[in-house]
Amino acid sequence: MTLDPRLTPARPDLAAAHLRGCVEADRFVEGEVRLVTAPQAPVRRAPSPEAPLDTEALAGERVTIYEATDEGWAWGQLADDGYVGWLPASALGPPGPEPTHKVAAPRTLAFPGPSIKLAPLAGLPFGARVAVVGTAERFCLTTHGYIPAPHLAPLGIVEPDFVAVAERFLGTPYLWGGKSSLGLDCSGLVQLALAACGIACPRDADLQERALGAPVSSADFAGLARGDLVFWKGHVAVVRDRQTLVHANAFHMAVAHEPIVEAIARIRTAEGAPTSVRRLPRRGE
């Protein structure tokens, strides 16, 4: 059995205790659950700020940490999508109150008091989770500070249309590994949009292609429907309508609309033809 290193907390020198018997390692550890307390935290391939950014963890997410270094890095696995990597230890804290709400705006600000005239403490990204412990005027008091109530939604609230969610990020800069309004990559956009609709989604495009929906014919692309996912090697785009895609891409260096015919022709030159089209179940199906 071949284990995906992106999703397997195992190295030759160290592995999670639950993998004993499945992998070889010098030692096995149980791990310690920590909470992402920073607005967002980079998850890197190595314990260095220069290492490639593989993904980001958002505030309120839990991480099981298997190693912490003296240089301020922590190696672990994200609870939501299982991704493994190195995070700054300063972005983590002990588990606190269970989150009750999530950020529903592309980005919100947390203030030290219930006033927009105060200097913000932090900016929190879409999808970040917070515990609301009180209210004051039009603000919610959270574990991160006072956040405008219209920018939060209870965790149980799900969006009805993930394509509309993705389109809120039009113009957001392209960032490999990014998962916020400060920067997004193609699969990060899809993961954020689907999560807002209560649909679990892997992090990377190849994992999404294997896990999401059912294949539909892509012979002439005439039968595409809103919400279909078009996959290429290393890329994914969301069908907006029969003529248009929305995707985060390095050609536009942004989340952008693009005619389907033009996108397929352009990407074919560099990466080849689409590898599949996947259709998610419609609500009620």
GROMACS .gro file of C-alpha atoms in nm, residues 3-261:
model
  259
    3LEU     CA    1   0.051   0.620   0.137
    4ASP     CA    2   0.023   0.977   0.009
    5PRO     CA    3   0.289   1.182   0.193
    6ARG     CA    4   0.063   1.489   0.176
    7LEU     CA    5  -0.191   1.308   0.395
    8THR     CA    6   0.032   1.076   0.598
    9PRO     CA    7   0.210   1.206   0.910
   10ALA     CA    8   0.515   0.988   0.864
   11ARG     CA    9   0.884   1.049   0.800
   12PRO     CA   10   1.179   0.811   0.828
   13ASP     CA   11   1.263   0.952   1.171
   14LEU     CA   12   0.911   1.013   1.308
   15ALA     CA   13   0.552   0.903   1.254
   16ALA     CA   14   0.212   0.924   1.419
   17ALA     CA   15   0.147   0.643   1.667
   18HIS     CA   16  -0.164   0.527   1.480
   19LEU     CA   17   0.057   0.441   1.182
   20ARG     CA   18   0.260   0.186   1.377
   21GLY     CA   19   0.265  -0.131   1.169
   22CYS     CA   20   0.180   0.061   0.850
   23VAL     CA   21   0.503   0.257   0.807
   24GLU     CA   22   0.863   0.233   0.921
   25ALA     CA   23   1.001   0.510   1.141
   26ASP     CA   24   1.263   0.553   1.411
   27ARG     CA   25   0.997   0.652   1.663
   28PHE     CA   26   0.622   0.692   1.693
   29VAL     CA   27   0.441   0.966   1.890
   30GLU     CA   28   0.080   1.023   1.989
   31GLY     CA   29   0.072   1.391   1.895
   32GLU     CA   30  -0.092   1.686   2.067
   33VAL     CA   31  -0.400   1.871   1.945
   34ARG     CA   32  -0.347   2.244   1.899
   35LEU     CA   33  -0.568   2.524   1.771
   36VAL     CA   34  -0.484   2.770   1.495
   37THR     CA   35  -0.506   3.101   1.680
   38ALA     CA   36  -0.356   3.324   1.411
   39PRO     CA   37  -0.599   3.449   1.143
   40GLN     CA   38  -0.429   3.212   0.901
   41ALA     CA   39  -0.111   3.011   0.913
   42PRO     CA   40   0.115   2.888   0.632
   43VAL     CA   41   0.161   2.514   0.599
   44ARG     CA   42   0.501   2.462   0.440
   45ARG     CA   43   0.690   2.166   0.300
   46ALA     CA   44   0.989   2.224   0.528
   47PRO     CA   45   1.055   2.420   0.850
   48SER     CA   46   1.167   2.737   0.678
   49PRO     CA   47   0.993   3.059   0.570
   50GLU     CA   48   1.151   3.006   0.229
   51ALA     CA   49   1.001   2.658   0.186
   52PRO     CA   50   0.716   2.615  -0.063
   53LEU     CA   51   0.369   2.703   0.064
   54ASP     CA   52   0.152   2.391   0.028
   55THR     CA   53  -0.167   2.523   0.190
   56GLU     CA   54  -0.291   2.743   0.472
   57ALA     CA   55  -0.470   2.667   0.798
   58LEU     CA   56  -0.739   2.910   0.906
   59ALA     CA   57  -0.825   3.038   1.252
   60GLY     CA   58  -1.023   2.789   1.457
   61GLU     CA   59  -0.887   2.482   1.279
   62ARG     CA   60  -0.741   2.201   1.485
   63VAL     CA   61  -0.400   2.050   1.413
   64THR     CA   62  -0.237   1.742   1.562
   65ILE     CA   63   0.127   1.829   1.625
   66TYR     CA   64   0.387   1.551   1.629
   67GLU     CA   65   0.704   1.758   1.658
   68ALA     CA   66   0.800   2.111   1.768
   69THR     CA   67   1.146   2.250   1.699
   70ASP     CA   68   1.355   2.496   1.895
   71GLU     CA   69   1.345   2.722   1.589
   72GLY     CA   70   0.971   2.776   1.625
   73TRP     CA   71   0.822   2.526   1.381
   74ALA     CA   72   0.560   2.257   1.440
   75TRP     CA   73   0.504   1.951   1.219
   76GLY     CA   74   0.156   1.806   1.212
   77GLN     CA   75  -0.166   1.719   1.035
   78LEU     CA   76  -0.469   1.944   0.980
   79ALA     CA   77  -0.795   1.805   1.114
   80ASP     CA   78  -1.019   1.932   0.833
   81ASP     CA   79  -0.855   1.793   0.519
   82GLY     CA   80  -0.573   1.581   0.663
   83TYR     CA   81  -0.292   1.783   0.507
   84VAL     CA   82   0.053   1.737   0.664
   85GLY     CA   83   0.320   2.003   0.690
   86TRP     CA   84   0.514   2.257   0.893
   87LEU     CA   85   0.341   2.552   1.062
   88PRO     CA   86   0.484   2.839   1.268
   89ALA     CA   87   0.443   2.736   1.632
   90SER     CA   88   0.354   3.098   1.712
   91ALA     CA   89   0.032   3.056   1.511
   92LEU     CA   90  -0.091   2.777   1.740
   93GLY     CA   91  -0.236   2.764   2.088
   94PRO     CA   92  -0.410   2.523   2.323
   95PRO     CA   93  -0.766   2.421   2.232
   96GLY     CA   94  -1.011   2.677   2.370
   97PRO     CA   95  -1.387   2.715   2.353
   98GLU     CA   96  -1.553   2.526   2.070
   99PRO     CA   97  -1.615   2.753   1.768
  100THR     CA   98  -1.975   2.862   1.725
  101HIS     CA   99  -1.953   3.084   1.416
  102LYS     CA  100  -1.756   3.124   1.094
  103VAL     CA  101  -1.649   3.428   0.895
  104ALA     CA  102  -1.894   3.468   0.607
  105ALA     CA  103  -1.737   3.780   0.448
  106PRO     CA  104  -1.432   3.752   0.221
  107ARG     CA  105  -1.239   3.911   0.509
  108THR     CA  106  -1.340   4.074   0.834
  109LEU     CA  107  -1.170   4.281   1.102
  110ALA     CA  108  -1.152   4.211   1.473
  111PHE     CA  109  -1.150   4.519   1.696
  112PRO     CA  110  -1.046   4.561   2.062
  113GLY     CA  111  -1.390   4.706   2.141
  114PRO     CA  112  -1.734   4.747   1.979
  115SER     CA  113  -1.635   5.044   1.764
  116ILE     CA  114  -1.520   5.076   1.403
  117LYS     CA  115  -1.308   5.375   1.507
  118LEU     CA  116  -1.062   5.158   1.698
  119ALA     CA  117  -0.747   5.020   1.540
  120PRO     CA  118  -0.818   4.659   1.430
  121LEU     CA  119  -0.644   4.376   1.609
  122ALA     CA  120  -0.646   4.140   1.312
  123GLY     CA  121  -0.807   4.054   0.981
  124LEU     CA  122  -0.975   3.713   0.964
  125PRO     CA  123  -1.037   3.528   0.636
  126PHE     CA  124  -1.353   3.371   0.498
  127GLY     CA  125  -1.414   3.037   0.665
  128ALA     CA  126  -1.220   3.113   0.983
  129ARG     CA  127  -1.401   2.984   1.290
  130VAL     CA  128  -1.450   3.171   1.615
  131ALA     CA  129  -1.627   3.125   1.944
  132VAL     CA  130  -1.884   3.397   2.012
  133VAL     CA  131  -1.896   3.466   2.385
  134GLY     CA  132  -2.112   3.779   2.389
  135THR     CA  133  -2.265   4.063   2.188
  136ALA     CA  134  -2.240   4.441   2.200
  137GLU     CA  135  -2.439   4.664   1.968
  138ARG     CA  136  -2.376   4.531   1.615
  139PHE     CA  137  -2.066   4.337   1.719
  140CYS     CA  138  -2.001   3.986   1.842
  141LEU     CA  139  -1.740   3.944   2.110
  142THR     CA  140  -1.522   3.650   2.006
  143THR     CA  141  -1.198   3.488   2.109
  144HIS     CA  142  -1.027   3.716   1.852
  145GLY     CA  143  -1.195   4.042   1.953
  146TYR     CA  144  -1.509   4.227   1.848
  147ILE     CA  145  -1.622   4.129   1.498
  148PRO     CA  146  -1.909   4.294   1.306
  149ALA     CA  147  -2.210   4.064   1.347
  150PRO     CA  148  -2.307   4.078   0.975
  151HIS     CA  149  -1.969   3.921   0.891
  152LEU     CA  150  -2.037   3.605   1.094
  153ALA     CA  151  -2.269   3.309   1.045
  154PRO     CA  152  -2.346   3.017   1.276
  155LEU     CA  153  -2.142   2.709   1.191
  156GLY     CA  154  -2.454   2.519   1.090
  157ILE     CA  155  -2.549   2.767   0.817
  158VAL     CA  156  -2.457   2.648   0.467
  159GLU     CA  157  -2.450   2.847   0.145
  160PRO     CA  158  -2.688   2.734  -0.133
  161ASP     CA  159  -2.458   2.788  -0.435
  162PHE     CA  160  -2.085   2.721  -0.423
  163VAL     CA  161  -2.034   2.887  -0.764
  164ALA     CA  162  -2.169   3.214  -0.622
  165VAL     CA  163  -1.933   3.173  -0.327
  166ALA     CA  164  -1.637   3.127  -0.561
  167GLU     CA  165  -1.736   3.440  -0.754
  168ARG     CA  166  -1.708   3.652  -0.439
  169PHE     CA  167  -1.333   3.611  -0.477
  170LEU     CA  168  -1.311   3.748  -0.832
  171GLY     CA  169  -0.998   3.959  -0.859
  172THR     CA  170  -0.825   3.791  -0.564
  173PRO     CA  171  -0.454   3.748  -0.643
  174TYR     CA  172  -0.332   3.404  -0.743
  175LEU     CA  173  -0.114   3.246  -0.475
  176TRP     CA  174   0.014   2.891  -0.489
  177GLY     CA  175  -0.110   2.725  -0.169
  178GLY     CA  176  -0.329   3.023  -0.077
  179LYS     CA  177  -0.670   2.987   0.087
  180SER     CA  178  -0.788   3.342   0.159
  181SER     CA  179  -0.881   3.674   0.002
  182LEU     CA  180  -0.512   3.768   0.024
  183GLY     CA  181  -0.433   3.495  -0.229
  184LEU     CA  182  -0.587   3.176  -0.367
  185ASP     CA  183  -0.490   2.889  -0.590
  186CYS     CA  184  -0.731   2.687  -0.802
  187SER     CA  185  -0.799   2.404  -0.559
  188GLY     CA  186  -0.803   2.637  -0.260
  189LEU     CA  187  -1.086   2.833  -0.421
  190VAL     CA  188  -1.284   2.514  -0.482
  191GLN     CA  189  -1.221   2.386  -0.130
  192LEU     CA  190  -1.331   2.714   0.033
  193ALA     CA  191  -1.644   2.741  -0.181
  194LEU     CA  192  -1.753   2.383  -0.123
  195ALA     CA  193  -1.683   2.401   0.251
  196ALA     CA  194  -1.914   2.703   0.272
  197CYS     CA  195  -2.187   2.479   0.132
  198GLY     CA  196  -2.119   2.203   0.381
  199ILE     CA  197  -1.937   1.979   0.131
  200ALA     CA  198  -1.614   1.816   0.245
  201CYS     CA  199  -1.339   1.863  -0.010
  202PRO     CA  200  -0.973   1.756  -0.032
  203ARG     CA  201  -0.707   2.022  -0.072
  204ASP     CA  202  -0.531   1.950  -0.402
  205ALA     CA  203  -0.679   1.927  -0.752
  206ASP     CA  204  -0.576   1.565  -0.813
  207LEU     CA  205  -0.733   1.462  -0.481
  208GLN     CA  206  -1.048   1.656  -0.566
  209GLU     CA  207  -1.071   1.488  -0.906
  210ARG     CA  208  -1.069   1.146  -0.741
  211ALA     CA  209  -1.305   1.231  -0.455
  212LEU     CA  210  -1.571   1.471  -0.582
  213GLY     CA  211  -1.887   1.398  -0.776
  214ALA     CA  212  -1.934   1.166  -1.070
  215PRO     CA  213  -1.780   1.185  -1.419
  216VAL     CA  214  -1.982   1.336  -1.699
  217SER     CA  215  -1.910   1.327  -2.071
  218SER     CA  216  -1.668   1.593  -2.188
  219ALA     CA  217  -1.662   1.497  -2.555
  220ASP     CA  218  -1.772   1.836  -2.685
  221PHE     CA  219  -1.823   2.029  -2.358
  222ALA     CA  220  -2.167   2.131  -2.482
  223GLY     CA  221  -2.345   1.964  -2.192
  224LEU     CA  222  -2.164   2.140  -1.912
  225ALA     CA  223  -2.382   2.270  -1.629
  226ARG     CA  224  -2.331   2.530  -1.359
  227GLY     CA  225  -2.122   2.383  -1.081
  228ASP     CA  226  -1.943   2.120  -1.289
  229LEU     CA  227  -1.573   2.091  -1.215
  230VAL     CA  228  -1.333   2.077  -1.510
  231PHE     CA  229  -0.997   1.918  -1.430
  232TRP     CA  230  -0.664   1.933  -1.605
  233LYS     CA  231  -0.334   1.794  -1.484
  234GLY     CA  232  -0.271   2.014  -1.179
  235HIS     CA  233  -0.566   2.247  -1.231
  236VAL     CA  234  -0.938   2.275  -1.162
  237ALA     CA  235  -1.201   2.527  -1.274
  238VAL     CA  236  -1.568   2.575  -1.190
  239VAL     CA  237  -1.831   2.601  -1.463
  240ARG     CA  238  -2.031   2.923  -1.420
  241ASP     CA  239  -2.261   2.868  -1.717
  242ARG     CA  240  -2.236   2.694  -2.054
  243GLN     CA  241  -1.994   2.955  -2.183
  244THR     CA  242  -1.787   3.058  -1.880
  245LEU     CA  243  -1.555   2.925  -1.612
  246VAL     CA  244  -1.445   3.083  -1.285
  247HIS     CA  245  -1.103   2.979  -1.158
  248ALA     CA  246  -0.792   3.097  -0.980
  249ASN     CA  247  -0.516   3.075  -1.236
  250ALA     CA  248  -0.162   3.190  -1.300
  251PHE     CA  249  -0.241   3.322  -1.650
  252HIS     CA  250  -0.459   3.601  -1.510
  253MET     CA  251  -0.272   3.587  -1.174
  254ALA     CA  252  -0.616   3.617  -1.015
  255VAL     CA  253  -0.952   3.455  -0.970
  256ALA     CA  254  -1.117   3.534  -1.302
  257HIS     CA  255  -1.400   3.453  -1.540
  258GLU     CA  256  -1.284   3.300  -1.867
  259PRO     CA  257  -1.471   3.165  -2.170
  260ILE     CA  258  -1.466   2.785  -2.158
  261VAL     CA  259  -1.349   2.746  -2.518
   0.00000   0.00000   0.00000
